[in-house]
Short mmCIF file of N, CA and C in Angstrom, two decimals:
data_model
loop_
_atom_site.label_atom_id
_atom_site.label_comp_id
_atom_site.label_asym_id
_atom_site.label_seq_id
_atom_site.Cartn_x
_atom_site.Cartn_y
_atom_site.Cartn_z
N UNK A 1 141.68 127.40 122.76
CA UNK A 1 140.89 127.52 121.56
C UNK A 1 141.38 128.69 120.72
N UNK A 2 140.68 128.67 119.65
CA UNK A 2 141.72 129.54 118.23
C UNK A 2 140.40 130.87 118.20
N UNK A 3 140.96 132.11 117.82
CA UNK A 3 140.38 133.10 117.66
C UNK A 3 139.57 132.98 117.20
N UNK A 4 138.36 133.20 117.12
CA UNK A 4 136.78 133.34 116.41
C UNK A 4 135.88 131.83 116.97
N UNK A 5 136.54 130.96 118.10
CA UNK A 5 135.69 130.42 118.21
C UNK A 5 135.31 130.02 119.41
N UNK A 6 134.17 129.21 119.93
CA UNK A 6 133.69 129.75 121.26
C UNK A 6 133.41 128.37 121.96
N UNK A 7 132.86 127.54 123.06
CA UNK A 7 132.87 126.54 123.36
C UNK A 7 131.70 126.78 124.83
N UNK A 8 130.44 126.11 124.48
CA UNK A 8 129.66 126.47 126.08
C UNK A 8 128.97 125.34 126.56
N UNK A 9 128.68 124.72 127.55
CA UNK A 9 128.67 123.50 128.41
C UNK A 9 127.10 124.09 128.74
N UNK A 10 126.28 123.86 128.36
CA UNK A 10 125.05 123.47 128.80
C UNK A 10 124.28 124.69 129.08
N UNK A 11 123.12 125.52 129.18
CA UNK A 11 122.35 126.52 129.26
C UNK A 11 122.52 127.07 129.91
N UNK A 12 123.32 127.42 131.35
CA UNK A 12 123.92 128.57 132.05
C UNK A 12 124.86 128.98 131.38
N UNK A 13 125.82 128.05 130.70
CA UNK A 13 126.71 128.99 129.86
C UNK A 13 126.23 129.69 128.65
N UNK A 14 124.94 129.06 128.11
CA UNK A 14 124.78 129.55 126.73
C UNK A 14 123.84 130.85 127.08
N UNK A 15 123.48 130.62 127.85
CA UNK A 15 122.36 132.17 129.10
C UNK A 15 123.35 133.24 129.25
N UNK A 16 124.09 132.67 129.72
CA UNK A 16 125.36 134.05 129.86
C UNK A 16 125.70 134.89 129.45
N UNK A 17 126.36 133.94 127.88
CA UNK A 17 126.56 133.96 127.03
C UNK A 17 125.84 135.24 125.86
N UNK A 18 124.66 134.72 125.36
CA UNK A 18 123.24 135.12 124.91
C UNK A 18 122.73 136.53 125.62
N UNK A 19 123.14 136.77 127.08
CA UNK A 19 122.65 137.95 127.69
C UNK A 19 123.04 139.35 126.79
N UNK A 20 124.30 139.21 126.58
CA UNK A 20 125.33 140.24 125.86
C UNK A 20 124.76 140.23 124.53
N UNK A 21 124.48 139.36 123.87
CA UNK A 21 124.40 139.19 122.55
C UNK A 21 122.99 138.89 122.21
N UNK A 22 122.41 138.23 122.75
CA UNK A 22 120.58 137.90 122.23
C UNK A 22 119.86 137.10 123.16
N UNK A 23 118.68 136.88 122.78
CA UNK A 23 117.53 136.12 123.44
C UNK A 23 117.82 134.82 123.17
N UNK A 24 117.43 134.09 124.11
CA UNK A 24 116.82 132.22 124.52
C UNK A 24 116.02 132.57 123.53
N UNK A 25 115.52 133.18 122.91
CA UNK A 25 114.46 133.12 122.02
C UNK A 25 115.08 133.23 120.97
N UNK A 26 115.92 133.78 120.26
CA UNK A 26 116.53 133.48 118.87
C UNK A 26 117.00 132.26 118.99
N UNK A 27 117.54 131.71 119.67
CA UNK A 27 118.08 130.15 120.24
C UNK A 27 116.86 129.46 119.53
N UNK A 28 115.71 129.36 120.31
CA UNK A 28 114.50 128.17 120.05
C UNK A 28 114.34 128.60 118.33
N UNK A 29 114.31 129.47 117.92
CA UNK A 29 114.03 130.07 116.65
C UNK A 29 114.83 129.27 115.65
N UNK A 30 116.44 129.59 115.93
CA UNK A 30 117.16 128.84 114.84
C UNK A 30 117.13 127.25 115.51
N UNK A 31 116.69 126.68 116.13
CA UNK A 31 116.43 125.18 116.77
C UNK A 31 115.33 124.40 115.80
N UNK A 32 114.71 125.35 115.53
CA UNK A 32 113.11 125.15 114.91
C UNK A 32 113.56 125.48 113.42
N UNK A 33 113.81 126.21 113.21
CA UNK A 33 114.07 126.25 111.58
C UNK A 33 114.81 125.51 111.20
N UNK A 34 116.56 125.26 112.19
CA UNK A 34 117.24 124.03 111.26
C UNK A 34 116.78 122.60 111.25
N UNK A 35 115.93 122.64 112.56
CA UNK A 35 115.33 120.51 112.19
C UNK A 35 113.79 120.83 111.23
N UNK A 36 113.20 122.07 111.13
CA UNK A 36 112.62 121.87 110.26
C UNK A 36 113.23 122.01 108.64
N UNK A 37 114.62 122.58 108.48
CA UNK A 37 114.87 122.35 107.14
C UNK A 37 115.66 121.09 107.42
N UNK A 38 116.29 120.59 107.74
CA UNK A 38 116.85 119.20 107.94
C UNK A 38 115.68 118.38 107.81
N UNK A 39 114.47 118.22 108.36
CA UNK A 39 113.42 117.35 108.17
C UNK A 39 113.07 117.77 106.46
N UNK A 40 113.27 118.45 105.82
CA UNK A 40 112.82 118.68 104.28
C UNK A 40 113.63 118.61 103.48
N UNK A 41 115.08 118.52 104.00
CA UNK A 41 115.89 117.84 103.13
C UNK A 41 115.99 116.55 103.01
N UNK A 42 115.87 115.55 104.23
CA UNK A 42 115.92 114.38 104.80
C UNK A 42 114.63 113.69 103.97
N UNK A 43 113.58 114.25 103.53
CA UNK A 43 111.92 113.74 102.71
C UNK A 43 112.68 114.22 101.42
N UNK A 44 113.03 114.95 101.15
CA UNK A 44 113.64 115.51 100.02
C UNK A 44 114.61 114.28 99.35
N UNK A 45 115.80 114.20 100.48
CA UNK A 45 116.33 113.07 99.64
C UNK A 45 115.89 111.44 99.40
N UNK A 46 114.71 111.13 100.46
CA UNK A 46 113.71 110.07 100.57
C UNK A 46 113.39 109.97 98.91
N UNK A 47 112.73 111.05 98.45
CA UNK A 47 112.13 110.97 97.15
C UNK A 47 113.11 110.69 95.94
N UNK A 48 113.94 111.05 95.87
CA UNK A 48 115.16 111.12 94.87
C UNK A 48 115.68 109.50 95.33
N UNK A 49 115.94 109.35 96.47
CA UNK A 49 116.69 107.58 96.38
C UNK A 49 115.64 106.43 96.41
N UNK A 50 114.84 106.71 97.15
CA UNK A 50 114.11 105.51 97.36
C UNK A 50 112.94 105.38 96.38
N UNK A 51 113.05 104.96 95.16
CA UNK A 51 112.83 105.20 93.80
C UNK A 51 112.12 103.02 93.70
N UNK A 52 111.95 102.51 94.71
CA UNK A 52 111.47 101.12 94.14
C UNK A 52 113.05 100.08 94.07
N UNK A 53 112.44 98.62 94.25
CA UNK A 53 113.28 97.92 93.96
C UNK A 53 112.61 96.59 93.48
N UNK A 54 113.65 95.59 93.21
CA UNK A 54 113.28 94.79 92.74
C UNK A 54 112.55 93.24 93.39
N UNK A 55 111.59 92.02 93.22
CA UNK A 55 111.78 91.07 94.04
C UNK A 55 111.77 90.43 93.36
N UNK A 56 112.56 89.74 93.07
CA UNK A 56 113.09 88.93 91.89
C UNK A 56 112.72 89.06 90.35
N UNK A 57 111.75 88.56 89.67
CA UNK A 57 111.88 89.63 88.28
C UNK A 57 110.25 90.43 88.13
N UNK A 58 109.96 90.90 89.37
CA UNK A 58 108.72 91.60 89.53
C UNK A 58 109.60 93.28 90.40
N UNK A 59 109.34 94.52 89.47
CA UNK A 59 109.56 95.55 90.57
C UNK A 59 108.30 96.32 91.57
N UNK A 60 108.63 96.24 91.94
CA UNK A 60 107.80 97.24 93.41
C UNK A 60 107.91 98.47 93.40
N UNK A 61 107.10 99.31 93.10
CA UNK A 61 107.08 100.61 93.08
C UNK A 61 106.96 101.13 94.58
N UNK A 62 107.90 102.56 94.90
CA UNK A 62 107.47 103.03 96.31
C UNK A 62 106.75 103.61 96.98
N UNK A 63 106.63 103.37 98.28
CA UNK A 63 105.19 103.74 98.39
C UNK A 63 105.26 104.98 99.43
N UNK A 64 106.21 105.33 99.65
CA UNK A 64 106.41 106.79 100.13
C UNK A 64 106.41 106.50 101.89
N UNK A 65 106.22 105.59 102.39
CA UNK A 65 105.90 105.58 103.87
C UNK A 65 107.34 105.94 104.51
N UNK A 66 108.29 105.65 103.77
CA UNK A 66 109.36 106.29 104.89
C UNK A 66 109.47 107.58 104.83
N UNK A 67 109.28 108.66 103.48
CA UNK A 67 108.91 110.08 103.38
C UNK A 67 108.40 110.33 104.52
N UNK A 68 107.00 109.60 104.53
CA UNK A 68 106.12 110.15 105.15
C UNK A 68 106.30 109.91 106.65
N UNK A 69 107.58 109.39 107.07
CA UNK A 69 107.48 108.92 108.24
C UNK A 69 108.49 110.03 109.10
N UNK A 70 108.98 110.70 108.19
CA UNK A 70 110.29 111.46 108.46
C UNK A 70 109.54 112.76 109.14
N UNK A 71 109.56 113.12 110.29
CA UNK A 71 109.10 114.12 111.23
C UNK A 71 109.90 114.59 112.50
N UNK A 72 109.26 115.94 112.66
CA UNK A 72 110.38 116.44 113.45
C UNK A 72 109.60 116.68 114.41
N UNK A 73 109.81 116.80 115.62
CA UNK A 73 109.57 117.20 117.29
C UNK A 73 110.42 117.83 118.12
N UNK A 74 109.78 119.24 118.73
CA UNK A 74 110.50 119.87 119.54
C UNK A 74 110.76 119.51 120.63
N UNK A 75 111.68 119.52 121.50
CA UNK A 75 111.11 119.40 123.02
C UNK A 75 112.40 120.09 124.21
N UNK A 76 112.22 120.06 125.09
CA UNK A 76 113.07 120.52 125.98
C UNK A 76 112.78 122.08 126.02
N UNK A 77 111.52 122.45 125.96
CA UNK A 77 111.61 123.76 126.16
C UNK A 77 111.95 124.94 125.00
N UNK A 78 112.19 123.91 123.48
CA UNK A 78 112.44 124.26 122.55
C UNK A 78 114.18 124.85 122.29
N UNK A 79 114.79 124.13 123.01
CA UNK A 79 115.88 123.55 123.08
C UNK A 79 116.46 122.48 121.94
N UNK A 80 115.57 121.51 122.35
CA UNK A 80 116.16 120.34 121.42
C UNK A 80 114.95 120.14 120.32
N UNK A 81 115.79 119.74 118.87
CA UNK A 81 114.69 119.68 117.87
C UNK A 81 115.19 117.97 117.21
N UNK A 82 113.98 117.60 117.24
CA UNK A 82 114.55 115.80 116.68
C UNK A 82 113.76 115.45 115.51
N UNK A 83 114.81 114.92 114.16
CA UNK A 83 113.86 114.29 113.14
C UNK A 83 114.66 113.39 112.57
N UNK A 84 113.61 112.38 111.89
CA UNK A 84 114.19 111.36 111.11
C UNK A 84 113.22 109.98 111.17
N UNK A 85 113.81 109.49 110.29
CA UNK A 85 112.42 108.12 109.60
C UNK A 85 111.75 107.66 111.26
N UNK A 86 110.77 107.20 110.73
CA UNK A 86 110.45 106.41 112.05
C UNK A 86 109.96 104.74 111.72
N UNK A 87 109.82 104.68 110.69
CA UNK A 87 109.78 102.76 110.00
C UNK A 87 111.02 102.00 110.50
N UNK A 88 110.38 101.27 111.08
CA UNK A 88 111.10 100.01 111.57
C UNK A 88 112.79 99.33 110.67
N UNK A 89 112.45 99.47 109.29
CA UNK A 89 113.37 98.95 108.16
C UNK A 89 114.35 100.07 107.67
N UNK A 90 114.01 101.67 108.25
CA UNK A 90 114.62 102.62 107.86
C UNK A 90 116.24 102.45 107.84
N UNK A 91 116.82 101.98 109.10
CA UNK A 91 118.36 101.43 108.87
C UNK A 91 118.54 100.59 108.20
N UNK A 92 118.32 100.05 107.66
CA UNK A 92 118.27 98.57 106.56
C UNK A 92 118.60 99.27 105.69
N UNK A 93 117.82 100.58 104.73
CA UNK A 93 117.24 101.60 103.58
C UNK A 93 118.97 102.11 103.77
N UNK A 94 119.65 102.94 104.94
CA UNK A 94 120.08 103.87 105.13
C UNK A 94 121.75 103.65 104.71
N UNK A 95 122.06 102.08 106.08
CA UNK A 95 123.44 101.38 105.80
C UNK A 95 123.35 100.54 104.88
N UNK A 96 122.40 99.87 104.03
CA UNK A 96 122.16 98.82 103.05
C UNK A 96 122.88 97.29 104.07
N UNK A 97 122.46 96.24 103.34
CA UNK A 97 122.50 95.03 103.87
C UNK A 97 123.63 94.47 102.81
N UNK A 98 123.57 92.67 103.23
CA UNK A 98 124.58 92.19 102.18
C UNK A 98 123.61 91.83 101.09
N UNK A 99 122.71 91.98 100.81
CA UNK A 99 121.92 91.76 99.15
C UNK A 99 121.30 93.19 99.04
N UNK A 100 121.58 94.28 99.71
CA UNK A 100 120.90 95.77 99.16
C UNK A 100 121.99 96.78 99.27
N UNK A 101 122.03 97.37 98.05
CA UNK A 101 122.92 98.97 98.31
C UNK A 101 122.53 99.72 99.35
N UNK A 102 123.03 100.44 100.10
CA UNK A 102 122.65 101.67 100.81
C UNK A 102 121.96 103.00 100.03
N UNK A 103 121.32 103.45 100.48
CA UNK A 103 120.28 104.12 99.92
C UNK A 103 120.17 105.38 100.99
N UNK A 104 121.64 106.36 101.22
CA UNK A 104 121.84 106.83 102.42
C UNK A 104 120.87 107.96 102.23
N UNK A 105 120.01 108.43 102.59
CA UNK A 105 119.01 109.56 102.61
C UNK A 105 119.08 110.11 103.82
N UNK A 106 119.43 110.00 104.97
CA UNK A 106 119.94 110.16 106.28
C UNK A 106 120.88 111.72 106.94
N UNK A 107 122.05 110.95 106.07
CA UNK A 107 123.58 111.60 106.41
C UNK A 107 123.69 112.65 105.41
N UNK A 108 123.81 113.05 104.06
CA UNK A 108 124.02 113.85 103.85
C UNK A 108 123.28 115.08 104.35
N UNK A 109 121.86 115.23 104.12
CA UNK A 109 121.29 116.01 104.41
C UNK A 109 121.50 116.67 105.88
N UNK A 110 122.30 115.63 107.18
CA UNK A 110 122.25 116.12 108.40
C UNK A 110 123.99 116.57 108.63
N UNK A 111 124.82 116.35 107.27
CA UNK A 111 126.01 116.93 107.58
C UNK A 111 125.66 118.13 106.66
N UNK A 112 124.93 118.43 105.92
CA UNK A 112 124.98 119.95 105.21
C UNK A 112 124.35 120.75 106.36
N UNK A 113 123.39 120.49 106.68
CA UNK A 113 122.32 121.18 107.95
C UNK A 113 123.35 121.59 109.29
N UNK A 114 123.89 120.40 109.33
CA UNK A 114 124.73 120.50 111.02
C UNK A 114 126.07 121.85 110.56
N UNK A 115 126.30 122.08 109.17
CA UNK A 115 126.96 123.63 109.00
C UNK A 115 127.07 124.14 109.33
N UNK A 116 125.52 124.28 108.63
CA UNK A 116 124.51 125.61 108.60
C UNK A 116 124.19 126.04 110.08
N UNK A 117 123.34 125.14 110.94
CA UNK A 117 123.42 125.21 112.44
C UNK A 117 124.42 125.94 113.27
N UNK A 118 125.60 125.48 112.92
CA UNK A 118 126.59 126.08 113.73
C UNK A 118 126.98 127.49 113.17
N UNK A 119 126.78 127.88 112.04
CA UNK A 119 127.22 129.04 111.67
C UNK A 119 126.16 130.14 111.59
N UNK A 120 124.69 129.56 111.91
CA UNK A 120 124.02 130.14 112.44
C UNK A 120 124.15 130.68 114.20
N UNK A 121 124.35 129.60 114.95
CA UNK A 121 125.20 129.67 116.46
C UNK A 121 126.06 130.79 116.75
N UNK A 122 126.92 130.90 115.58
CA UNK A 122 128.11 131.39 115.75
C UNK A 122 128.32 132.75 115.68
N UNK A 123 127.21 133.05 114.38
CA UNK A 123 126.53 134.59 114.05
C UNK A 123 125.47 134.63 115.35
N UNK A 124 124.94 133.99 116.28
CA UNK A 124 124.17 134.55 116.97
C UNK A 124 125.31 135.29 118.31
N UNK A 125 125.87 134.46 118.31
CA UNK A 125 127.12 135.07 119.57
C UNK A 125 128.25 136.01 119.39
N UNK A 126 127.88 136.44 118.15
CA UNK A 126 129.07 137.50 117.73
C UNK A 126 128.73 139.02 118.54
#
């Protein structure tokens, strides 16, 4: 591996690791803040795309349930942080079909976040 960067296999290494440098507790900290800003970008871009569509020459206004469906949960000890739509049709919305555009509200928001995450990581182990 190349100077400045680091590689750790599962919570004895990241314990080890962390001893020298910080707490399991700044760990759960930035765990919790990035799926909670990833969960507010992810509703964030919900609102901006998913704007209504059409059913044939009647439009449908939206009704916010996939916004509202988009939630995050800690678990593992505050380890692992998980969010994202929970409606049944949400992949339909996300990859689009062969009669609907994609309407990706998903991916960007979790490749800007997944950055940020790591360069938060990265400043914690310095």
């Amino acid at each position: 591996m190349g100077k400045g960067s680091f590689k750790i296999n599962g919570l004895a290494g990241l314990s080890k690791k962390l001893k020298k440098n910080a707490t399991l507790d700044d760990v759960k900290t930035i765990v919790k803040t990035n799926t909670a800003e990833l969960t507010e970008g992810m509703q964030n871009e919900a609102q901006v795309l998913l704007t209504g569509h059409w059913e044939g020459k009647k439009f449908v206004k939206p009704t916010g349930t996939t916004k509202r469906s988009i939630t995050m949960q800690i678990s593992n000890n505050g380890f692992s942080g998980h969010t994202g739509p929970k409606t049944e049709y949400a992949p339909y919305l996300i990859r689009g079909t062969r009669y609907m555009v994609k309407r990706d509200f998903f991916f960007p928001p979790l490749r800007k976040q997944k950055q940020k995450f790591k360069s938060d990581l990265e400043r914690l182990m310095q």
